[in-house]
Short mmCIF file of C-alpha atoms in Angstrom, two decimals:
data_model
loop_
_atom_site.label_atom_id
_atom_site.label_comp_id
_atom_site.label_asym_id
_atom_site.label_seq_id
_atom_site.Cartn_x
_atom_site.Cartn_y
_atom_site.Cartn_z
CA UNK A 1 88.24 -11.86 26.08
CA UNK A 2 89.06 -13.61 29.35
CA UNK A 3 91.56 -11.44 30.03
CA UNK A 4 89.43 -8.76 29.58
CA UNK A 5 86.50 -9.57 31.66
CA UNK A 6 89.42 -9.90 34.35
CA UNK A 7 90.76 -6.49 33.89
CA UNK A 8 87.10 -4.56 34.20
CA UNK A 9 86.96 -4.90 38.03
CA UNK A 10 90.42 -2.97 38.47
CA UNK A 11 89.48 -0.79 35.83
CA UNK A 12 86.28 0.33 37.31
CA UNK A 13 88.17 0.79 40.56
CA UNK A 14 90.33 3.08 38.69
CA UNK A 15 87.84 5.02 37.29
CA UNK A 16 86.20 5.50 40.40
CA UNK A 17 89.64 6.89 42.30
CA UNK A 18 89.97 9.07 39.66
CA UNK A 19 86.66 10.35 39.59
CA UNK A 20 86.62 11.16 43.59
CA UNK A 21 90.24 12.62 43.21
CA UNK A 22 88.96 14.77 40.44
CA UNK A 23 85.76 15.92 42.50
CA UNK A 24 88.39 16.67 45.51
CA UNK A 25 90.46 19.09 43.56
CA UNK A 26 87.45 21.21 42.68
CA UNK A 27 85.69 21.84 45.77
CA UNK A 28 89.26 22.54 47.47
CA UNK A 29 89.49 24.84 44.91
CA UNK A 30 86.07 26.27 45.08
CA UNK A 31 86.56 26.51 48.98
CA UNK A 32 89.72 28.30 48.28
CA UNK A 33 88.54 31.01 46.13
CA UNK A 34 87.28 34.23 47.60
CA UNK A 35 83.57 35.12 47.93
CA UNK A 36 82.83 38.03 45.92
CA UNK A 37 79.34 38.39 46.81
CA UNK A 38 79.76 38.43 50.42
CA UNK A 39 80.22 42.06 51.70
CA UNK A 40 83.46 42.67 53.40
CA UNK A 41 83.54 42.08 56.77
CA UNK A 42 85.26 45.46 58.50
CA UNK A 43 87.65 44.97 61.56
CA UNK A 44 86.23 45.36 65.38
CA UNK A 45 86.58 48.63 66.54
CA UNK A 46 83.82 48.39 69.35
CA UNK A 47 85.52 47.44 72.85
CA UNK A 48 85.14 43.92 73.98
CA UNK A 49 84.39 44.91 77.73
CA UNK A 50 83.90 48.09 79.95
CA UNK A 51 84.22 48.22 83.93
CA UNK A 52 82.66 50.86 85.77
CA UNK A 53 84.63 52.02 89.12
CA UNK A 54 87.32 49.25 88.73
CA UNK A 55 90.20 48.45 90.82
CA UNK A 56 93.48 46.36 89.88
CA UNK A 57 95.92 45.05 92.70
CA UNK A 58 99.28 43.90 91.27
CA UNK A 59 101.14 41.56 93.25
CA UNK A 60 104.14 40.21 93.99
CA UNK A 61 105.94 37.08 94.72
CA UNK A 62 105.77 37.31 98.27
CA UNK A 63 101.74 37.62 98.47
CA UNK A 64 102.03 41.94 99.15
CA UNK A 65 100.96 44.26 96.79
CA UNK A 66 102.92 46.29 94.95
CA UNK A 67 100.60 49.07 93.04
CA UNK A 68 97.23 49.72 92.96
CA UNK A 69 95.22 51.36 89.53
CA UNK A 70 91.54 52.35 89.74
CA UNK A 71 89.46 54.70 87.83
CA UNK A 72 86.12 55.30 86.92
CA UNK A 73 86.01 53.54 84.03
CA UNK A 74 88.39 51.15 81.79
CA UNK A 75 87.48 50.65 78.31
CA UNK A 76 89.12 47.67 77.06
CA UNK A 77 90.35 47.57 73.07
CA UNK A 78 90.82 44.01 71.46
CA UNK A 79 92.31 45.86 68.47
CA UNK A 80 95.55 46.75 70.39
CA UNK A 81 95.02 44.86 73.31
CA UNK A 82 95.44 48.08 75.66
CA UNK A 83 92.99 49.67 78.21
CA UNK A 84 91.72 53.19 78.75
CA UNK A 85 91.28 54.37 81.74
CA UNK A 86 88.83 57.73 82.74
CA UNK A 87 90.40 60.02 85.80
CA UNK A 88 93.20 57.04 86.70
CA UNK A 89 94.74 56.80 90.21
CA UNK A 90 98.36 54.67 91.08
CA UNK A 91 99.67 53.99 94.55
CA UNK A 92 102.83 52.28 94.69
CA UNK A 93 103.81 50.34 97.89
CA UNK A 94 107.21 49.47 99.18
CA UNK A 95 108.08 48.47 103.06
CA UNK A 96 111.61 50.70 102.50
CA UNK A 97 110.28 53.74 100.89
CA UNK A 98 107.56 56.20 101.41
CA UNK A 99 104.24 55.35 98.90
CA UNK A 100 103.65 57.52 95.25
CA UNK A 101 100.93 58.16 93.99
CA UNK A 102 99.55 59.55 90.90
CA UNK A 103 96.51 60.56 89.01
CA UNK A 104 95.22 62.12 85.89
CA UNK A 105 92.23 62.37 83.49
CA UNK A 106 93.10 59.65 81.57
CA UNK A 107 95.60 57.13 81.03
CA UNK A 108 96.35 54.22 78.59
CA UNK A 109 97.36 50.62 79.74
CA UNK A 110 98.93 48.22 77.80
CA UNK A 111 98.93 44.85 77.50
CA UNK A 112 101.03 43.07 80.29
CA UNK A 113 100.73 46.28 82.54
CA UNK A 114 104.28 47.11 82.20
CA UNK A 115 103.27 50.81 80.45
CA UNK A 116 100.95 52.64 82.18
CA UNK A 117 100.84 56.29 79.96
CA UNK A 118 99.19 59.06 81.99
CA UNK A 119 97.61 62.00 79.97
CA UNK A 120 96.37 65.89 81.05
CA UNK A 121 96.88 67.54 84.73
CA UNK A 122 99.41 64.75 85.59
CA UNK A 123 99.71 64.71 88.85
CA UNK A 124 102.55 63.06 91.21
CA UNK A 125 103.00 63.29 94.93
CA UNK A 126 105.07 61.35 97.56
CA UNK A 127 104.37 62.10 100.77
CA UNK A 128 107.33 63.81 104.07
CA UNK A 129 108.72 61.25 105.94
CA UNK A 130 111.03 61.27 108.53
CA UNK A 131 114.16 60.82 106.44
CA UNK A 132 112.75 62.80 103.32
CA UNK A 133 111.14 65.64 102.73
CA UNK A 134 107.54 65.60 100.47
CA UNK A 135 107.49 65.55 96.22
CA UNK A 136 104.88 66.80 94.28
CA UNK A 137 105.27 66.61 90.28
CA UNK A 138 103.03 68.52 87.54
CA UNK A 139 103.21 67.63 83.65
CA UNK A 140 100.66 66.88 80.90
CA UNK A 141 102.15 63.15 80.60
CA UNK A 142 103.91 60.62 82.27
CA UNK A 143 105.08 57.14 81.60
CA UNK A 144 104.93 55.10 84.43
CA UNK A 145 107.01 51.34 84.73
CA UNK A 146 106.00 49.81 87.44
CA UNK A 147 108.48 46.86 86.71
CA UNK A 148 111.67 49.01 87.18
CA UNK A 149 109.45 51.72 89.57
CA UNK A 150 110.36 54.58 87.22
CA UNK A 151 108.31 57.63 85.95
CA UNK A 152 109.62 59.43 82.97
CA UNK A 153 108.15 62.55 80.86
CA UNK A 154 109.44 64.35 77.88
CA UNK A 155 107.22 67.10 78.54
CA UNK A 156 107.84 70.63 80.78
CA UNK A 157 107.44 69.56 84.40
CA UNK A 158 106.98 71.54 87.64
CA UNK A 159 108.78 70.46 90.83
CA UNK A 160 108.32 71.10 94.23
CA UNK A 161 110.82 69.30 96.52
CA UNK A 162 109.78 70.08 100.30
CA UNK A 163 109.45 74.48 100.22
CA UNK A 164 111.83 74.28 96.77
CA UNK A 165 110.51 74.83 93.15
CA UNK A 166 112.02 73.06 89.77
CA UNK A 167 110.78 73.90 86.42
CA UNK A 168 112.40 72.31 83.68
CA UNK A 169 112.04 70.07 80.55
CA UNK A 170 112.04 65.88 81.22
CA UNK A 171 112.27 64.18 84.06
CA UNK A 172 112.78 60.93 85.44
CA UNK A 173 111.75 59.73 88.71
CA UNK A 174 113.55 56.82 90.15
CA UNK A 175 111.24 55.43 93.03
CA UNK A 176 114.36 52.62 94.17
CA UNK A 177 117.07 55.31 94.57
CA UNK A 178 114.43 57.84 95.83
CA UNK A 179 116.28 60.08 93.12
CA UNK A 180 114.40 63.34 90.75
CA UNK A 181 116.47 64.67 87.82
CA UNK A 182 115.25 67.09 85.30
CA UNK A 183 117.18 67.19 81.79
CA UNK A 184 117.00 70.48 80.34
CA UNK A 185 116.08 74.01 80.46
CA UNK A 186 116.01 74.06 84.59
CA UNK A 187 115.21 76.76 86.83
CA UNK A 188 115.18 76.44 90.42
CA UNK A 189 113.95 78.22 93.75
CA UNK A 190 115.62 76.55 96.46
CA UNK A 191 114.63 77.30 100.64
CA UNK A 192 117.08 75.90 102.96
CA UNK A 193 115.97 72.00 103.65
CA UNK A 194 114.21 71.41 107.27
CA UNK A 195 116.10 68.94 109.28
CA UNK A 196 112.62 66.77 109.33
CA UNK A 197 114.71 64.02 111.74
CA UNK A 198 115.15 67.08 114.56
CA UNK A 199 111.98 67.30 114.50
#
């Protein structure tokens, strides 16, 4: 009986543990278990911000800029993290090379800037300079990468290269090397290049 009466504190203290471990269990599983009455929530599709006549300066290490992007309006989209941009205009800057710029009606942005898509009446242009004659590009879409100062299209592109016309299918611009190349189904109208330098 003695040793009874000694045992009923530790078995209370038992109980007890077992009784809080057992009321643990259910309400993690109660917490775990899906809500059926709740209405599905449905995934954000509105934009989490909008700027109105906006303009972005990237730049670089040394304090300059290196391309400007404005537009009318971006349109931001937390879904894919990636910006749209209304009637979108580029200017690249470089100390060694003549600026490019480009516009179009819209364009899409992504995430770290790297991709800057251009879509409908495409425009590029670099301007004469004294070692170079002008460039003016025409396409429905360009990718621009500002990063490696290429544009690329896989679309039908129009040319014109000082008084000389290019048609042809895919391009790539190479803004370092100052270098055009079409890929495929080329035509060409070439005038004799002025000597800009004699000049």
């Amino acid at each position: 009986m003695i040793g009874l009466q000694r045992r009923l504190p530790a078995l209370a203290t038992l109980a007890a543990v077992l009784l809080l471990a057992g009321a643990s269990f259910w309400a993690l599983e109660v917490a775990q278990r899906p809500d059926r009455s709740a209405p599905m929530r449905a995934a954000r599709t509105d934009p989490d911000y909008i700027i109105d006549q906006f303009s972005y300066v990237a730049v670089a290490a040394n304090g300059k800029a290196e391309y400007v992007i404005e537009g009318e309006r971006l349109v931001h989209d937390p879904v894919s993290d990636t910006s749209l941009v209304d009637q979108p205009r580029l200017r690249s800057y470089a100390r060694e090379r003549a600026p490019m710029t480009l516009r179009s009606r819209t364009a899409r942005i992504n995430r770290d800037h790297s991709e800057i898509r251009l879509f409908d009446d495409v425009h590029l242009e670099r301007p004469q300079t004294r070692d170079q004659q002008s460039l003016i590009v025409d396409s429905n879409f360009m990718l621009v990468l500002p990063n490696q100062d290429l544009v690329k299209t896989d679309r039908e592109v129009r040319a014109k290269i000082g008084g000389s016309t290019l048609n042809g299918v895919g391009m790539v611009a190479d803004s370092r090397q100052q270098a055009l190349r079409l890929d495929s189904r080329v035509s060409a109208t070439f005038e004799p290049p002025v000597d800009i330098r004699a000049r």
